[in-house]
Amino acid sequence: TRLTERLAKKPNGAEELCEIINKFFTRLIEIVEKYAGDIVKFAGDAVCIVWPVGQHDECTSTKGFISPNLTTATLRACACSMEIHRTLHDYVAIDDPDPANRVHLQ
């Protein structure tokens, strides 16, 4: 990306990029946890999230982390994806008006 290319020219660019990525994924993880999702894999700039479904006993013992049915899990996944997009689309990576310096969600 242009952001990576720009940071690569700076002596501390790798550290800045690491900080940007950490802040972005920290916020993403917070949102996923809010909707009881479970991040099972990071792959480059992608993330794989699941919403477990279980029996009533499991749902009670995990304080709602495991969804009681597929409908609840699906609604949580949809609400989570909408909040991720609303919160992190056009994430301002560095203080610069150039849109190329933002993280975009596809």
Coordinates of N, CA and C in Angstrom, one line a residue:
T1 N 0.8 -1.2 0.0 CA 0.0 0.0 0.0 C 0.9 1.2 0.0
R2 N 0.3 2.3 -0.3 CA 1.0 3.6 -0.3 C 1.5 3.9 1.1
L3 N 0.7 3.6 2.1 CA 1.1 3.9 3.5 C 2.3 3.1 3.8
T4 N 2.4 1.8 3.5 CA 3.6 1.0 3.8 C 4.8 1.6 3.0
E5 N 4.6 1.9 1.8 CA 5.7 2.5 1.0 C 6.2 3.8 1.6
R6 N 5.3 4.6 2.1 CA 5.7 5.9 2.7 C 6.5 5.7 4.0
L7 N 6.0 4.7 4.8 CA 6.6 4.5 6.1 C 8.0 3.8 5.9
A8 N 8.1 3.0 4.8 CA 9.4 2.3 4.5 C 10.5 3.3 4.2
K9 N 10.2 4.5 3.8 CA 11.2 5.5 3.6 C 11.7 6.2 4.8
K10 N 11.0 6.0 6.0 CA 11.4 6.6 7.2 C 12.3 5.7 8.0
P11 N 13.3 6.2 8.8 CA 14.1 5.4 9.6 C 13.4 4.5 10.6
N12 N 12.3 5.0 11.1 CA 11.5 4.3 12.1 C 10.2 3.8 11.5
G13 N 10.1 3.7 10.2 CA 8.9 3.3 9.6 C 8.3 2.0 10.0
A14 N 9.2 1.0 10.2 CA 8.7 -0.4 10.6 C 8.1 -0.3 11.9
E15 N 8.6 0.5 12.8 CA 8.1 0.6 14.2 C 6.7 1.3 14.1
E16 N 6.6 2.4 13.3 CA 5.4 3.1 13.1 C 4.3 2.2 12.5
L17 N 4.7 1.4 11.5 CA 3.7 0.5 10.9 C 3.2 -0.5 11.9
C18 N 4.1 -1.1 12.7 CA 3.8 -2.0 13.8 C 2.8 -1.4 14.7
E19 N 3.0 -0.2 15.1 CA 2.1 0.5 16.1 C 0.7 0.7 15.4
I20 N 0.7 1.1 14.2 CA -0.6 1.3 13.5 C -1.4 0.0 13.4
I21 N -0.7 -1.1 13.1 CA -1.3 -2.4 13.0 C -1.8 -2.8 14.3
N22 N -1.0 -2.6 15.4 CA -1.4 -3.0 16.7 C -2.6 -2.3 17.2
K23 N -2.7 -1.0 16.9 CA -3.8 -0.2 17.4 C -5.1 -0.6 16.6
F24 N -4.9 -0.8 15.3 CA -6.1 -1.3 14.5 C -6.6 -2.6 15.0
F25 N -5.7 -3.6 15.1 CA -6.2 -4.9 15.5 C -6.7 -4.9 17.0
T26 N -6.1 -4.1 17.8 CA -6.6 -4.0 19.2 C -8.1 -3.5 19.2
R27 N -8.4 -2.5 18.4 CA -9.8 -2.1 18.3 C -10.7 -3.1 17.7
L28 N -10.2 -3.8 16.7 CA -11.0 -4.9 16.0 C -11.3 -6.0 17.1
I29 N -10.3 -6.4 17.8 CA -10.4 -7.4 18.8 C -11.5 -7.0 19.9
E30 N -11.4 -5.8 20.3 CA -12.4 -5.3 21.3 C -13.8 -5.4 20.8
I31 N -14.0 -5.1 19.5 CA -15.4 -5.1 18.9 C -15.8 -6.6 18.8
V32 N -14.9 -7.5 18.4 CA -15.3 -8.9 18.2 C -15.6 -9.5 19.6
E33 N -14.9 -9.1 20.6 CA -15.2 -9.6 22.0 C -16.5 -9.1 22.5
K34 N -16.9 -7.9 22.1 CA -18.1 -7.3 22.5 C -19.3 -8.1 22.0
Y35 N -19.2 -8.7 20.8 CA -20.2 -9.5 20.2 C -20.0 -11.0 20.4
A36 N -19.2 -11.4 21.4 CA -18.9 -12.8 21.7 C -18.4 -13.6 20.6
G37 N -17.6 -13.0 19.7 CA -16.9 -13.7 18.7 C -15.6 -14.3 19.2
D38 N -15.1 -15.2 18.4 CA -13.8 -15.9 18.8 C -12.9 -15.8 17.6
I39 N -11.8 -15.0 17.7 CA -10.9 -14.9 16.6 C -10.0 -16.2 16.6
V40 N -10.1 -16.9 15.5 CA -9.3 -18.2 15.4 C -8.1 -18.1 14.6
K41 N -8.0 -17.0 13.7 CA -6.8 -16.9 12.9 C -6.6 -15.5 12.3
F42 N -5.4 -15.1 12.3 CA -5.0 -13.9 11.6 C -4.2 -14.4 10.4
A43 N -4.5 -13.9 9.2 CA -3.7 -14.3 8.0 C -3.4 -13.0 7.2
G44 N -2.2 -12.5 7.4 CA -1.9 -11.3 6.8 C -2.8 -10.1 7.2
D45 N -3.6 -9.6 6.3 CA -4.5 -8.5 6.7 C -5.9 -9.0 6.9
A46 N -6.1 -10.3 7.0 CA -7.4 -10.9 7.1 C -7.5 -11.5 8.5
V47 N -8.8 -11.7 8.9 CA -9.0 -12.3 10.2 C -10.2 -13.3 10.1
C48 N -10.1 -14.4 10.7 CA -11.2 -15.4 10.7 C -11.8 -15.4 12.1
I49 N -13.1 -15.2 12.1 CA -13.9 -15.1 13.4 C -15.0 -16.1 13.4
V50 N -15.3 -16.7 14.5 CA -16.4 -17.7 14.6 C -17.3 -17.2 15.8
W51 N -18.5 -17.6 15.7 CA -19.4 -17.4 16.8 C -20.0 -18.8 17.2
P52 N -19.4 -19.3 18.3 CA -19.8 -20.7 18.7 C -21.3 -20.8 19.1
V53 N -21.8 -21.9 18.8 CA -23.2 -22.3 19.2 C -23.1 -23.5 20.0
G54 N -23.9 -23.6 21.1 CA -23.8 -24.7 22.0 C -25.2 -25.0 22.7
Q55 N -25.1 -26.0 23.6 CA -26.3 -26.4 24.3 C -26.5 -25.4 25.4
H56 N -27.7 -25.4 26.0 CA -28.1 -24.4 27.1 C -27.1 -24.4 28.2
D57 N -26.7 -25.6 28.7 CA -25.7 -25.7 29.8 C -24.4 -24.9 29.5
E58 N -23.9 -25.1 28.2 CA -22.7 -24.4 27.8 C -22.9 -22.9 27.8
C59 N -24.1 -22.5 27.3 CA -24.3 -21.0 27.2 C -24.4 -20.4 28.6
T60 N -25.0 -21.1 29.5 CA -25.1 -20.6 30.9 C -23.7 -20.5 31.6
S61 N -22.9 -21.6 31.4 CA -21.6 -21.7 32.1 C -20.6 -20.7 31.5
T62 N -20.8 -20.3 30.3 CA -19.8 -19.4 29.7 C -20.3 -17.9 29.7
K63 N -21.4 -17.7 30.5 CA -22.0 -16.3 30.6 C -22.4 -15.7 29.3
G64 N -22.9 -16.6 28.4 CA -23.4 -16.1 27.1 C -22.4 -16.0 26.0
F65 N -21.1 -16.4 26.3 CA -20.1 -16.4 25.2 C -20.5 -17.3 24.1
I66 N -21.0 -18.5 24.4 CA -21.5 -19.4 23.4 C -23.0 -19.1 23.2
S67 N -23.3 -18.9 21.9 CA -24.7 -18.6 21.5 C -25.6 -19.8 21.7
P68 N -26.8 -19.6 22.2 CA -27.8 -20.7 22.4 C -28.3 -21.3 21.1
N69 N -28.2 -20.6 20.0 CA -28.7 -21.1 18.7 C -28.0 -20.4 17.6
L70 N -28.2 -20.9 16.4 CA -27.6 -20.4 15.2 C -28.1 -19.0 14.9
T71 N -29.4 -18.7 15.1 CA -29.9 -17.4 14.9 C -29.2 -16.3 15.7
T72 N -29.0 -16.6 17.0 CA -28.3 -15.6 17.8 C -26.9 -15.4 17.4
A73 N -26.2 -16.5 17.0 CA -24.8 -16.4 16.5 C -24.7 -15.6 15.3
T74 N -25.7 -15.8 14.4 CA -25.7 -15.1 13.1 C -26.0 -13.6 13.3
L75 N -26.9 -13.3 14.2 CA -27.2 -11.9 14.5 C -26.0 -11.2 15.1
R76 N -25.3 -11.9 16.0 CA -24.1 -11.3 16.6 C -23.0 -11.1 15.6
A77 N -22.9 -12.0 14.6 CA -21.9 -11.9 13.6 C -22.2 -10.7 12.7
C78 N -23.4 -10.6 12.3 CA -23.8 -9.4 11.5 C -23.6 -8.1 12.2
A79 N -24.1 -8.0 13.4 CA -23.9 -6.8 14.2 C -22.4 -6.4 14.4
C80 N -21.6 -7.4 14.6 CA -20.2 -7.2 14.8 C -19.6 -6.7 13.5
S81 N -19.9 -7.3 12.4 CA -19.3 -6.9 11.1 C -19.7 -5.5 10.7
M82 N -21.0 -5.1 11.1 CA -21.4 -3.7 10.8 C -20.7 -2.7 11.7
E83 N -20.4 -3.1 12.9 CA -19.7 -2.2 13.8 C -18.2 -2.1 13.4
I84 N -17.6 -3.2 13.0 CA -16.3 -3.2 12.5 C -16.2 -2.2 11.3
H85 N -17.1 -2.4 10.4 CA -17.0 -1.5 9.2 C -17.2 -0.1 9.5
R86 N -18.2 0.2 10.4 CA -18.6 1.6 10.8 C -17.4 2.2 11.5
T87 N -16.7 1.4 12.4 CA -15.7 2.0 13.2 C -14.3 2.0 12.5
L88 N -14.0 1.0 11.7 CA -12.6 0.9 11.2 C -12.4 1.2 9.7
H89 N -13.5 1.3 9.0 CA -13.4 1.7 7.6 C -12.9 3.1 7.5
D90 N -11.9 3.3 6.7 CA -11.2 4.6 6.6 C -10.5 5.0 7.9
Y91 N -10.0 4.0 8.6 CA -9.2 4.2 9.8 C -8.0 5.1 9.6
V92 N -7.9 6.1 10.3 CA -6.8 7.1 10.1 C -5.6 6.5 10.8
A93 N -4.7 6.1 9.9 CA -3.4 5.5 10.3 C -2.4 6.5 10.9
I94 N -2.3 7.6 10.1 CA -1.4 8.6 10.6 C -2.1 10.0 10.3
D95 N -1.7 11.0 11.1 CA -2.4 12.3 11.0 C -1.9 12.9 9.7
D96 N -2.7 12.7 8.6 CA -2.4 13.2 7.3 C -3.7 13.2 6.5
P97 N -4.0 14.3 5.8 CA -5.3 14.4 5.1 C -5.4 13.5 3.9
D98 N -4.2 12.9 3.4 CA -4.2 12.1 2.3 C -5.0 10.8 2.5
P99 N -6.0 10.5 1.8 CA -6.8 9.2 2.0 C -5.9 8.0 1.8
A100 N -4.8 8.1 1.2 CA -4.0 6.9 1.0 C -3.3 6.5 2.3
N101 N -3.4 7.4 3.3 CA -2.8 7.1 4.6 C -3.8 6.5 5.6
R102 N -4.9 6.0 5.0 CA -5.9 5.4 5.9 C -6.0 3.9 5.6
V103 N -6.5 3.1 6.5 CA -6.8 1.7 6.4 C -8.2 1.6 5.9
H104 N -8.4 0.9 4.7 CA -9.7 0.7 4.1 C -10.1 -0.7 4.3
L105 N -11.4 -0.9 4.6 CA -12.0 -2.3 4.6 C -12.7 -2.6 3.3
Q106 N -12.5 -3.8 2.8 CA -13.2 -4.2 1.6 C -14.2 -5.2 1.9

